[in-house]
Coordinates of C-alpha atoms in Angstrom, one line a residue:
M8 CA 89.2 147.3 105.7
F9 CA 87.0 150.1 106.7
D10 CA 86.7 150.4 110.7
I11 CA 83.8 151.3 112.5
Q12 CA 84.9 154.6 114.6
L13 CA 84.3 153.7 118.3
K14 CA 86.5 155.3 120.8
K15 CA 85.7 152.3 123.4
D16 CA 84.3 149.2 121.9
P17 CA 82.2 147.5 124.3
L18 CA 81.3 144.7 122.1
G19 CA 84.7 143.2 121.8
S20 CA 84.6 139.8 120.0
G21 CA 80.6 140.5 120.0
W22 CA 81.2 141.9 116.6
M23 CA 81.5 138.5 115.4
I24 CA 77.8 137.5 116.8
I25 CA 76.7 140.3 114.4
A26 CA 78.4 139.0 111.4
A27 CA 76.8 135.7 112.1
L28 CA 73.5 136.7 112.2
S29 CA 74.2 138.9 109.2
F30 CA 75.7 135.8 107.2
T31 CA 72.7 133.9 108.2
L32 CA 70.3 136.8 106.8
M33 CA 72.3 136.6 103.6
N34 CA 72.1 133.0 103.3
W35 CA 68.5 132.9 103.9
W36 CA 67.7 135.8 101.3
V37 CA 70.0 134.0 98.8
K38 CA 67.7 130.8 99.4
E39 CA 64.6 132.6 99.2
A40 CA 65.7 134.4 96.0
G41 CA 66.7 131.5 94.5
N42 CA 63.7 129.3 95.2
R43 CA 60.8 131.9 95.3
F44 CA 62.0 134.1 92.2
E45 CA 64.2 131.6 90.6
F46 CA 67.1 133.6 90.4
G47 CA 70.5 131.9 89.4
S48 CA 73.9 131.5 91.0
G49 CA 75.1 134.0 88.4
E50 CA 72.7 136.7 89.3
L51 CA 73.0 136.1 93.3
V52 CA 76.4 136.2 93.1
F53 CA 76.5 139.5 90.9
W54 CA 74.1 141.3 93.5
R55 CA 75.7 140.0 96.4
M56 CA 79.2 141.3 95.2
G57 CA 77.8 144.4 93.0
F58 CA 76.6 146.1 96.2
S59 CA 80.0 145.5 98.2
A60 CA 81.9 146.8 95.3
F61 CA 79.8 149.9 94.9
V62 CA 79.8 150.6 98.7
L63 CA 83.5 149.9 99.1
G64 CA 84.6 151.9 96.2
I65 CA 83.0 155.0 97.2
L66 CA 84.4 154.9 100.5
A67 CA 87.7 154.0 99.5
K68 CA 87.6 156.9 96.9
A69 CA 86.3 159.1 99.8
Q70 CA 89.3 158.4 102.3
G71 CA 91.8 159.0 99.3
K72 CA 92.8 155.3 99.1
T73 CA 94.6 154.0 96.0
F74 CA 93.1 151.2 94.0
A75 CA 96.6 150.8 92.3
T76 CA 98.5 147.4 93.2
P77 CA 101.8 145.9 92.3
H78 CA 100.2 142.5 92.8
W79 CA 97.3 142.3 90.6
R80 CA 98.0 138.5 89.7
A81 CA 97.6 137.5 93.4
H82 CA 94.5 139.4 93.6
M83 CA 93.2 137.7 90.1
R84 CA 93.6 134.4 91.8
R85 CA 92.2 135.2 95.0
S86 CA 89.2 137.0 93.3
V87 CA 88.2 134.3 90.9
S88 CA 88.7 131.2 93.1
G89 CA 87.0 133.0 96.0
T90 CA 84.0 133.6 93.4
L91 CA 83.9 130.2 92.2
G92 CA 83.5 129.4 95.7
M93 CA 80.4 131.6 96.1
F94 CA 79.0 130.3 92.9
F95 CA 78.7 126.8 94.2
I96 CA 78.0 127.4 97.9
F97 CA 75.0 129.9 96.8
Y98 CA 73.8 126.7 94.4
A99 CA 74.0 124.3 97.4
I100 CA 72.0 126.7 99.8
V101 CA 69.3 127.0 97.2
H102 CA 69.1 123.4 96.5
L103 CA 70.0 121.9 100.1
P104 CA 68.7 122.3 103.4
L105 CA 69.8 125.6 104.6
A106 CA 71.9 124.3 107.4
T107 CA 73.6 121.7 105.2
G108 CA 74.4 124.3 102.3
V109 CA 75.9 126.6 105.2
T110 CA 78.1 123.9 107.1
L111 CA 79.6 122.8 103.6
S112 CA 80.8 126.2 103.3
Y113 CA 82.7 125.9 106.6
T114 CA 84.6 122.9 105.1
S115 CA 87.0 125.9 103.7
S116 CA 88.9 125.3 107.0
I117 CA 89.6 121.6 106.4
F118 CA 90.6 122.3 102.4
L119 CA 93.0 125.1 103.6
A120 CA 94.8 122.8 105.8
L121 CA 95.0 120.1 103.3
L122 CA 95.7 122.6 100.4
S123 CA 98.8 124.2 102.7
M124 CA 100.1 120.6 103.1
L125 CA 99.8 119.6 99.3
V126 CA 100.4 122.9 97.4
L127 CA 102.7 125.1 99.8
R128 CA 104.3 121.8 101.3
E129 CA 103.6 123.0 105.0
K130 CA 104.1 120.2 107.7
L131 CA 101.1 119.2 109.7
S132 CA 101.4 118.0 113.4
K133 CA 99.7 114.9 114.0
Y134 CA 97.0 117.0 116.4
K135 CA 96.3 118.9 113.0
Q136 CA 96.3 115.5 110.8
A137 CA 94.0 114.3 113.5
M138 CA 91.8 117.3 113.2
L139 CA 92.1 117.0 109.5
V140 CA 90.6 113.4 109.6
L141 CA 87.8 114.3 112.0
G142 CA 86.8 117.2 109.5
F143 CA 86.4 114.7 106.6
L144 CA 84.4 112.2 108.8
G145 CA 82.1 114.9 109.6
V146 CA 81.4 115.6 105.7
M147 CA 81.0 112.0 105.0
V148 CA 78.2 111.8 107.9
L149 CA 76.7 114.9 106.9
L150 CA 76.4 114.3 103.2
K151 CA 75.3 110.7 103.7
P152 CA 71.4 111.8 103.5
S153 CA 71.9 113.8 101.0
V154 CA 73.3 111.3 98.8
G155 CA 70.5 109.0 99.8
S156 CA 67.8 111.4 99.1
G157 CA 69.2 112.0 95.4
Q158 CA 70.5 115.4 96.4
E159 CA 74.0 114.1 95.2
W160 CA 75.0 116.6 92.8
P161 CA 74.1 119.8 94.9
A162 CA 75.8 118.1 97.8
L163 CA 79.0 117.8 95.3
I164 CA 78.8 121.2 94.4
G165 CA 78.7 122.6 97.9
L166 CA 81.7 120.4 98.6
L167 CA 83.6 122.0 95.6
G168 CA 82.4 125.4 97.1
G169 CA 84.1 124.7 100.3
L170 CA 87.2 123.7 98.3
F171 CA 87.4 126.8 96.3
A172 CA 86.9 129.0 99.3
G173 CA 89.8 127.4 100.9
W174 CA 92.0 127.9 98.1
A175 CA 90.8 131.5 98.1
Y176 CA 91.7 132.0 101.8
M177 CA 95.2 130.6 101.1
E178 CA 95.7 133.4 98.5
V179 CA 94.7 135.9 101.1
R180 CA 97.3 134.6 103.1
E181 CA 99.7 135.4 100.4
L182 CA 98.5 138.8 99.8
S183 CA 98.6 139.7 103.4
L184 CA 102.3 138.5 103.5
L185 CA 102.6 140.8 100.5
G186 CA 101.4 143.8 102.7
E187 CA 97.8 144.1 100.7
P188 CA 95.2 146.1 102.7
G189 CA 92.4 143.8 103.7
W190 CA 89.9 146.7 102.0
R191 CA 91.7 146.1 98.7
V192 CA 91.6 142.4 98.8
V193 CA 87.8 142.4 99.4
F194 CA 87.2 145.3 96.8
Y195 CA 88.8 143.4 94.2
L196 CA 87.0 140.5 95.1
S197 CA 83.9 142.1 95.0
L198 CA 84.7 143.6 91.6
V199 CA 85.7 140.6 90.0
G200 CA 83.1 138.8 91.6
M201 CA 80.5 141.1 90.1
L202 CA 81.7 140.8 86.8
M203 CA 82.0 137.1 86.9
G204 CA 78.5 136.9 88.2
A205 CA 77.2 139.0 85.0
V206 CA 78.8 137.1 82.4
W207 CA 77.5 133.6 84.0
A208 CA 74.2 135.2 84.4
S209 CA 74.4 136.4 80.7
V210 CA 74.9 132.8 79.8
T211 CA 72.1 131.3 81.9
G212 CA 69.8 134.1 81.6
W213 CA 68.8 137.2 83.9
H214 CA 65.6 137.5 85.4
R215 CA 63.3 140.7 85.5
V216 CA 63.7 142.1 89.2
S217 CA 60.1 142.9 90.3
W218 CA 59.4 145.0 93.4
Q219 CA 58.9 141.9 95.3
A220 CA 62.2 140.3 94.9
A221 CA 64.2 143.6 94.8
P222 CA 64.2 143.7 99.0
Y223 CA 65.7 140.1 98.8
L224 CA 68.6 141.0 96.2
I225 CA 69.5 144.3 98.1
G226 CA 69.3 142.3 101.4
I227 CA 71.7 140.0 100.1
G228 CA 74.1 142.8 99.3
A229 CA 73.7 144.9 102.6
S230 CA 74.0 141.9 104.9
A231 CA 76.9 140.7 103.4
L232 CA 78.7 144.1 103.5
V233 CA 77.8 144.1 107.1
A234 CA 78.9 140.8 108.0
Q235 CA 82.2 141.6 106.6
L236 CA 82.9 144.9 108.2
C237 CA 81.6 143.3 111.4
L238 CA 83.8 140.3 111.2
T239 CA 87.0 142.3 110.1
R240 CA 86.1 144.3 113.2
A241 CA 85.8 141.5 115.5
Y242 CA 89.3 140.0 114.7
K243 CA 91.0 143.4 114.8
V244 CA 89.4 144.3 118.7
G245 CA 88.4 140.8 120.0
D246 CA 90.3 137.7 121.2
K247 CA 91.0 135.6 118.1
L248 CA 90.2 132.3 119.4
T249 CA 86.9 133.7 120.9
V250 CA 86.0 135.2 117.3
A251 CA 86.9 131.8 115.6
A252 CA 84.5 130.1 117.9
L253 CA 81.8 132.6 117.6
S254 CA 81.9 132.5 113.8
Y255 CA 80.7 129.1 113.7
L256 CA 77.1 130.7 115.4
T257 CA 76.6 130.9 111.6
V258 CA 76.0 127.0 111.5
V259 CA 73.6 127.4 114.5
F260 CA 71.5 130.3 113.4
S261 CA 71.2 128.6 109.9
T262 CA 69.9 125.5 111.3
F263 CA 67.0 127.4 113.4
V264 CA 66.5 129.5 110.4
G265 CA 66.0 126.5 108.3
V266 CA 63.8 124.4 110.6
W267 CA 61.5 127.3 111.9
M268 CA 61.4 129.4 108.7
L269 CA 61.9 127.1 105.8
G270 CA 60.6 123.8 107.0
D271 CA 63.6 121.8 106.7
A272 CA 63.9 118.4 107.9
I273 CA 67.3 117.8 109.8
G274 CA 68.0 114.3 111.1
W275 CA 70.6 113.3 113.6
Q276 CA 73.1 112.3 110.7
E277 CA 73.1 115.7 109.4
I278 CA 73.5 117.3 113.2
F279 CA 76.3 114.9 113.9
G280 CA 77.9 115.8 110.9
M281 CA 77.7 119.3 111.4
V282 CA 79.0 118.9 115.1
L283 CA 82.2 117.0 113.8
I284 CA 83.0 119.8 110.9
V285 CA 82.5 122.4 113.8
A286 CA 84.6 120.7 116.3
S287 CA 87.2 120.0 113.6
G288 CA 87.6 123.6 112.5
L289 CA 87.2 125.1 115.9
L290 CA 89.8 122.6 117.6
S291 CA 92.5 123.0 114.5
S292 CA 92.6 126.7 115.4
V293 CA 93.9 125.9 119.3
D294 CA 97.4 125.6 119.8
Y295 CA 97.0 122.9 122.1
R296 CA 100.7 122.6 123.4
K297 CA 100.6 126.1 124.5
F298 CA 97.0 125.4 126.4
L299 CA 98.8 122.5 127.8
R300 CA 101.8 124.5 129.1
K301 CA 99.6 127.1 130.5
R302 CA 97.3 124.5 132.4
S303 CA 100.4 122.9 133.6
G304 CA 102.1 126.1 134.6

């Protein structure tokens, strides 16, 4: 990815806070563009991905980076699965309370662990298995009010979004092992996503971009790009565990925006489900054996 050039980096892991705020803005504007201006998931993905593809393409060209890759099949698998995940997650964000839709996107870490076990035949420790069960318990608690209120379809779509996002992260791991640079992974995701969004929007129908709607669409693309750059920076210069913990601030920020700005009603079950899902993702990233050795030593 393209680094933010700083001799001294006083923010460190704090870059993740900016990323979380930017992701929250993106999700808010996605919901507003979908509800207020009736943009479909294809259009929302097109504008979100198109902005990143355009800016990253220009930056790569200016820095003399090469777009050629011998691993285009792996790029296609990652880009298609990542884009499908975004389609589904955007649909859930538009049709569910903002915090619920955003939290469903964070089930990707749960599905990543499950897919690693089923597809890659990786062995999970009993601790990891317990965190997996905890995560799915959180999903059940979170979705119970949605099912009870007749929102089964967007809830299921959001869960599928988490599944495809988890699959995409599994492909990212493969690309990383193949030595592909992060900027190229994000660029091809953005390019393929833009094309898939355009195709789907052509099937479902495009909406005219009014002067009132344009700031939302530009904001979606710009905030997503800023979030991606800050996230990449955070993982490069910050403590990995701290950064992973701070990434869940997106759920917290989205809850505040949903309740205070959008008038979403969030009950105790949704909050409890979110806590379980966040705890599952956070605790599964901790090497508890190393932690215990450190404590005892």
